[in-house]
Amino acid sequence: MLKHYARRIKHAFGAYVSPWGWAVGATAAISLTLFPVLRWHELLALGIVATVMLAAAIALSLGNTRFDAHIKASSQRVTVGDSMRIIVDINNTGKTATTHARGDLPLGETHERFTIPMLASGQSKRTELSFRTVSRAVLTVGPLRVRKGDPFGLIRHEKQLGERLTIFIHPQTVRLNTLNAGIPRDLEGQPSGHIVDDDLDFYGLREYTPGDDVRNVHWLSSAKAGSLMIRQYEATKRTDTSLTIGVDPNDYATAQEFEMAVSIHASIGVKCLSQDRPVFTHAGQSFTRPRNAMELLDQASGITPDREDNPNLAVNTLTHAPDASFYFFTVGSLKGLDHIKRMTKALPRSARCVVLQAHLGANRTIKQFNNFTLATVGELDDLPIIMGVLA
């Protein structure tokens, strides 16, 4: 029965009493209970001290904390190196004054702590946090945790207020002039090699078969041949682009090299989407088709290293984008040439493949192989030059 009541008490007050508070309370109860039996004055002193400490903690933790809070950011999309501000507005919407408390605002894996002063009815307090973004990330801000307790840490009162914001810290990118990379483009798209009855690129003629659309009859040729002749066309396809980045950290010499690879990946994707070219992106287990450049940059903000990434990047790429016209692979400097060659062998022969190898500090180079082009990027500013040469 005693254990049952103890569990009920702990369940009712567990959100307010810290583990240290339970320990002090248990010490007071045990000491004062054993004193009449053992007559040890040390137990009496210990019990009194623990009881006074617990009573003081309860008294100091009392007070009105009915705050209302709103969180906003100067911008929810920034680039690495930009400055930004988080603004926290705390209001007392009640009819009585609030007591002082502490605010704890989660910023990703870190916490920003500040004091909330006593606020009269209708009074508000604004706190601004300014910082410069130093790394690419998807940063979760909030909700605000308001804490009220005693100096001993025995009694606590905590609640969550405000919104939860998601801030995208985009990778750095460079402007590219063109991404044609040696493939001719025209208004009719790229030839697919498949012959169909209706398209834009005229291919030839064949004899009429029942069911053919008479609108495709070539009457002049039919008159010469003495039988109906049907126009045929070569099917065209759009310039779909597949962007794949290797995320195995073992392929990169440093974390900075990995970040440069993400910037290369994002720069190419932004340019493709600005040219209205459909893009498929692949990073580890993530496979997406962004609709615009901002969506692609948001996704690039969340790319993280993964040691379980398939070393043959073409396997997952072809699963989700088997018919692309362009295949761009971004890899690290530790990715061996033999691995790259085996990776590109599985790609369609009609497609073009460019492998961009991030090698921080290396000289930019371009090497042509049978079925792919290998470009070494020593710094991000090399990318426009390399893509200009490939075009």
PDB file of C-alpha atoms in Angstrom, residues 64-223:
ATOM      1  CA  ASN A  64       2.646  33.277 -11.958  1.00  0.00           C
ATOM      2  CA  THR A  65       4.363  32.139 -15.176  1.00  0.00           C
ATOM      3  CA  ARG A  66       1.434  32.477 -17.571  1.00  0.00           C
ATOM      4  CA  PHE A  67       3.485  33.956 -20.370  1.00  0.00           C
ATOM      5  CA  ASP A  68       2.617  34.126 -24.050  1.00  0.00           C
ATOM      6  CA  ALA A  69       5.557  33.856 -26.459  1.00  0.00           C
ATOM      7  CA  HIS A  70       6.133  34.313 -30.199  1.00  0.00           C
ATOM      8  CA  ILE A  71       9.288  33.378 -32.090  1.00  0.00           C
ATOM      9  CA  LYS A  72      10.285  34.704 -35.490  1.00  0.00           C
ATOM     10  CA  ALA A  73      13.439  34.854 -37.603  1.00  0.00           C
ATOM     11  CA  SER A  74      14.794  37.621 -39.793  1.00  0.00           C
ATOM     12  CA  SER A  75      14.850  35.029 -42.588  1.00  0.00           C
ATOM     13  CA  GLN A  76      14.089  31.335 -42.709  1.00  0.00           C
ATOM     14  CA  ARG A  77      16.469  30.760 -45.626  1.00  0.00           C
ATOM     15  CA  VAL A  78      20.054  31.980 -45.457  1.00  0.00           C
ATOM     16  CA  THR A  79      23.413  30.995 -46.915  1.00  0.00           C
ATOM     17  CA  VAL A  80      26.501  29.901 -45.022  1.00  0.00           C
ATOM     18  CA  GLY A  81      28.266  33.040 -43.796  1.00  0.00           C
ATOM     19  CA  ASP A  82      25.121  35.197 -43.604  1.00  0.00           C
ATOM     20  CA  SER A  83      24.027  36.985 -40.428  1.00  0.00           C
ATOM     21  CA  MET A  84      20.582  36.391 -39.013  1.00  0.00           C
ATOM     22  CA  ARG A  85      18.446  37.274 -36.008  1.00  0.00           C
ATOM     23  CA  ILE A  86      16.035  35.273 -33.877  1.00  0.00           C
ATOM     24  CA  ILE A  87      13.431  37.432 -32.138  1.00  0.00           C
ATOM     25  CA  VAL A  88      11.543  36.180 -29.074  1.00  0.00           C
ATOM     26  CA  ASP A  89       8.598  38.254 -27.837  1.00  0.00           C
ATOM     27  CA  ILE A  90       7.286  37.324 -24.370  1.00  0.00           C
ATOM     28  CA  ASN A  91       4.020  38.898 -23.232  1.00  0.00           C
ATOM     29  CA  ASN A  92       1.985  38.884 -20.041  1.00  0.00           C
ATOM     30  CA  THR A  93      -1.587  38.637 -21.264  1.00  0.00           C
ATOM     31  CA  GLY A  94      -3.017  37.977 -17.787  1.00  0.00           C
ATOM     32  CA  LYS A  95      -4.424  40.379 -15.229  1.00  0.00           C
ATOM     33  CA  THR A  96      -1.723  39.829 -12.612  1.00  0.00           C
ATOM     34  CA  ALA A  97       2.028  40.318 -12.706  1.00  0.00           C
ATOM     35  CA  THR A  98       4.242  37.405 -13.552  1.00  0.00           C
ATOM     36  CA  THR A  99       7.263  36.307 -11.580  1.00  0.00           C
ATOM     37  CA  HIS A 100      10.781  36.202 -13.002  1.00  0.00           C
ATOM     38  CA  ALA A 101      11.747  33.013 -14.831  1.00  0.00           C
ATOM     39  CA  ARG A 102      14.336  31.607 -17.183  1.00  0.00           C
ATOM     40  CA  GLY A 103      13.982  31.114 -20.916  1.00  0.00           C
ATOM     41  CA  ASP A 104      15.612  28.237 -22.770  1.00  0.00           C
ATOM     42  CA  LEU A 105      15.477  28.429 -26.568  1.00  0.00           C
ATOM     43  CA  PRO A 106      16.735  25.370 -28.509  1.00  0.00           C
ATOM     44  CA  LEU A 107      18.810  26.267 -31.581  1.00  0.00           C
ATOM     45  CA  GLY A 108      19.427  22.914 -33.193  1.00  0.00           C
ATOM     46  CA  GLU A 109      21.754  21.021 -30.869  1.00  0.00           C
ATOM     47  CA  THR A 110      22.584  24.084 -28.754  1.00  0.00           C
ATOM     48  CA  HIS A 111      20.492  26.140 -26.310  1.00  0.00           C
ATOM     49  CA  GLU A 112      20.308  29.862 -25.748  1.00  0.00           C
ATOM     50  CA  ARG A 113      19.373  30.740 -22.152  1.00  0.00           C
ATOM     51  CA  PHE A 114      18.230  34.136 -20.893  1.00  0.00           C
ATOM     52  CA  THR A 115      16.361  35.668 -17.951  1.00  0.00           C
ATOM     53  CA  ILE A 116      12.701  36.658 -18.164  1.00  0.00           C
ATOM     54  CA  PRO A 117      12.027  39.547 -15.770  1.00  0.00           C
ATOM     55  CA  MET A 118       8.820  40.189 -13.847  1.00  0.00           C
ATOM     56  CA  LEU A 119       6.169  41.519 -16.235  1.00  0.00           C
ATOM     57  CA  ALA A 120       3.165  43.586 -15.237  1.00  0.00           C
ATOM     58  CA  SER A 121      -0.209  42.937 -16.829  1.00  0.00           C
ATOM     59  CA  GLY A 122       0.030  43.764 -20.536  1.00  0.00           C
ATOM     60  CA  GLN A 123       3.811  44.232 -20.417  1.00  0.00           C
ATOM     61  CA  SER A 124       6.128  42.485 -22.869  1.00  0.00           C
ATOM     62  CA  LYS A 125       9.824  41.690 -23.207  1.00  0.00           C
ATOM     63  CA  ARG A 126      11.706  41.282 -26.496  1.00  0.00           C
ATOM     64  CA  THR A 127      14.906  39.265 -26.729  1.00  0.00           C
ATOM     65  CA  GLU A 128      17.001  39.322 -29.902  1.00  0.00           C
ATOM     66  CA  LEU A 129      19.654  36.721 -30.664  1.00  0.00           C
ATOM     67  CA  SER A 130      22.077  37.599 -33.467  1.00  0.00           C
ATOM     68  CA  PHE A 131      24.591  35.205 -34.946  1.00  0.00           C
ATOM     69  CA  ARG A 132      26.443  34.388 -38.143  1.00  0.00           C
ATOM     70  CA  THR A 133      25.811  31.055 -39.832  1.00  0.00           C
ATOM     71  CA  VAL A 134      29.029  29.077 -39.992  1.00  0.00           C
ATOM     72  CA  SER A 135      27.868  25.733 -41.359  1.00  0.00           C
ATOM     73  CA  ARG A 136      25.210  24.304 -43.629  1.00  0.00           C
ATOM     74  CA  ALA A 137      22.256  22.825 -41.742  1.00  0.00           C
ATOM     75  CA  VAL A 138      18.520  22.474 -41.312  1.00  0.00           C
ATOM     76  CA  LEU A 139      18.188  24.330 -38.014  1.00  0.00           C
ATOM     77  CA  THR A 140      15.214  23.790 -35.723  1.00  0.00           C
ATOM     78  CA  VAL A 141      14.451  26.757 -33.467  1.00  0.00           C
ATOM     79  CA  GLY A 142      12.059  26.498 -30.520  1.00  0.00           C
ATOM     80  CA  PRO A 143       9.704  26.045 -28.959  1.00  0.00           C
ATOM     81  CA  LEU A 144      10.681  28.292 -26.045  1.00  0.00           C
ATOM     82  CA  ARG A 145      10.906  26.543 -22.688  1.00  0.00           C
ATOM     83  CA  VAL A 146      10.027  28.734 -19.711  1.00  0.00           C
ATOM     84  CA  ARG A 147      11.476  27.447 -16.450  1.00  0.00           C
ATOM     85  CA  LYS A 148      10.753  28.516 -12.907  1.00  0.00           C
ATOM     86  CA  GLY A 149      12.478  26.904  -9.962  1.00  0.00           C
ATOM     87  CA  ASP A 150      14.599  27.359  -6.869  1.00  0.00           C
ATOM     88  CA  PRO A 151      18.349  28.023  -6.587  1.00  0.00           C
ATOM     89  CA  PHE A 152      18.898  24.539  -5.177  1.00  0.00           C
ATOM     90  CA  GLY A 153      17.420  22.828  -8.257  1.00  0.00           C
ATOM     91  CA  LEU A 154      14.952  20.823  -6.172  1.00  0.00           C
ATOM     92  CA  ILE A 155      11.645  22.137  -7.509  1.00  0.00           C
ATOM     93  CA  ARG A 156      11.062  22.958 -11.143  1.00  0.00           C
ATOM     94  CA  HIS A 157       8.186  24.208 -13.227  1.00  0.00           C
ATOM     95  CA  GLU A 158       8.555  24.115 -17.009  1.00  0.00           C
ATOM     96  CA  LYS A 159       6.304  24.680 -20.014  1.00  0.00           C
ATOM     97  CA  GLN A 160       6.735  25.155 -23.729  1.00  0.00           C
ATOM     98  CA  LEU A 161       5.643  28.294 -25.544  1.00  0.00           C
ATOM     99  CA  GLY A 162       5.877  29.716 -29.016  1.00  0.00           C
ATOM    100  CA  GLU A 163       6.278  28.206 -32.434  1.00  0.00           C
ATOM    101  CA  ARG A 164       8.834  25.758 -33.770  1.00  0.00           C
ATOM    102  CA  LEU A 165      10.690  27.284 -36.711  1.00  0.00           C
ATOM    103  CA  THR A 166      12.737  25.496 -39.355  1.00  0.00           C
ATOM    104  CA  ILE A 167      15.614  27.520 -40.788  1.00  0.00           C
ATOM    105  CA  PHE A 168      17.475  26.335 -43.869  1.00  0.00           C
ATOM    106  CA  ILE A 169      21.142  27.287 -44.034  1.00  0.00           C
ATOM    107  CA  HIS A 170      21.948  26.782 -47.706  1.00  0.00           C
ATOM    108  CA  PRO A 171      25.361  25.792 -49.059  1.00  0.00           C
ATOM    109  CA  GLN A 172      27.425  28.315 -50.943  1.00  0.00           C
ATOM    110  CA  THR A 173      26.896  28.191 -54.705  1.00  0.00           C
ATOM    111  CA  VAL A 174      28.463  29.760 -57.780  1.00  0.00           C
ATOM    112  CA  ARG A 175      26.773  31.117 -60.890  1.00  0.00           C
ATOM    113  CA  LEU A 176      27.182  28.948 -63.996  1.00  0.00           C
ATOM    114  CA  ASN A 177      26.737  30.215 -67.543  1.00  0.00           C
ATOM    115  CA  THR A 178      25.753  27.004 -69.292  1.00  0.00           C
ATOM    116  CA  LEU A 179      25.309  23.296 -68.694  1.00  0.00           C
ATOM    117  CA  ASN A 180      25.027  22.037 -72.282  1.00  0.00           C
ATOM    118  CA  ALA A 181      28.262  20.064 -71.775  1.00  0.00           C
ATOM    119  CA  GLY A 182      28.683  19.248 -75.459  1.00  0.00           C
ATOM    120  CA  ILE A 183      25.164  17.977 -76.146  1.00  0.00           C
ATOM    121  CA  PRO A 184      23.308  19.848 -78.901  1.00  0.00           C
ATOM    122  CA  ARG A 185      19.944  21.214 -77.836  1.00  0.00           C
ATOM    123  CA  ASP A 186      17.113  22.477 -79.983  1.00  0.00           C
ATOM    124  CA  LEU A 187      13.425  23.151 -79.666  1.00  0.00           C
ATOM    125  CA  GLU A 188      12.591  19.541 -80.504  1.00  0.00           C
ATOM    126  CA  GLY A 189      14.449  18.041 -77.548  1.00  0.00           C
ATOM    127  CA  GLN A 190      16.905  15.144 -77.764  1.00  0.00           C
ATOM    128  CA  PRO A 191      16.366  12.165 -80.115  1.00  0.00           C
ATOM    129  CA  SER A 192      15.554   8.969 -78.296  1.00  0.00           C
ATOM    130  CA  GLY A 193      16.137   6.434 -81.096  1.00  0.00           C
ATOM    131  CA  HIS A 194      12.502   5.225 -80.905  1.00  0.00           C
ATOM    132  CA  ILE A 195      10.301   5.546 -84.000  1.00  0.00           C
ATOM    133  CA  VAL A 196       6.707   6.623 -83.341  1.00  0.00           C
ATOM    134  CA  ASP A 197       3.715   7.844 -85.334  1.00  0.00           C
ATOM    135  CA  ASP A 198       3.349  11.259 -83.760  1.00  0.00           C
ATOM    136  CA  ASP A 199       6.109  13.685 -82.713  1.00  0.00           C
ATOM    137  CA  LEU A 200       8.083  16.638 -84.077  1.00  0.00           C
ATOM    138  CA  ASP A 201      11.191  15.112 -85.663  1.00  0.00           C
ATOM    139  CA  PHE A 202      10.262  13.630 -89.092  1.00  0.00           C
ATOM    140  CA  TYR A 203      11.937  10.285 -89.742  1.00  0.00           C
ATOM    141  CA  GLY A 204      10.404   8.538 -92.800  1.00  0.00           C
ATOM    142  CA  LEU A 205       7.397   6.778 -94.298  1.00  0.00           C
ATOM    143  CA  ARG A 206       5.743   3.398 -93.981  1.00  0.00           C
ATOM    144  CA  GLU A 207       2.724   1.695 -95.514  1.00  0.00           C
ATOM    145  CA  TYR A 208      -0.724   2.270 -94.066  1.00  0.00           C
ATOM    146  CA  THR A 209      -2.154  -0.328 -91.697  1.00  0.00           C
ATOM    147  CA  PRO A 210      -5.775  -0.450 -90.472  1.00  0.00           C
ATOM    148  CA  GLY A 211      -6.259   1.814 -87.470  1.00  0.00           C
ATOM    149  CA  ASP A 212      -3.684   4.435 -88.483  1.00  0.00           C
ATOM    150  CA  ASP A 213      -4.708   8.064 -88.152  1.00  0.00           C
ATOM    151  CA  VAL A 214      -5.454   9.378 -91.659  1.00  0.00           C
ATOM    152  CA  ARG A 215      -4.119  12.772 -90.600  1.00  0.00           C
ATOM    153  CA  ASN A 216      -0.631  11.237 -90.787  1.00  0.00           C
ATOM    154  CA  VAL A 217      -1.039  10.184 -94.453  1.00  0.00           C
ATOM    155  CA  HIS A 218       1.574  11.722 -96.737  1.00  0.00           C
ATOM    156  CA  TRP A 219      -0.615  12.216 -99.852  1.00  0.00           C
ATOM    157  CA  LEU A 220       2.130  13.114-102.325  1.00  0.00           C
ATOM    158  CA  SER A 221       4.139   9.998-101.518  1.00  0.00           C
ATOM    159  CA  SER A 222       0.941   7.921-101.506  1.00  0.00           C
ATOM    160  CA  ALA A 223       0.146   9.090-105.031  1.00  0.00           C
TER     161      ALA A 223
END
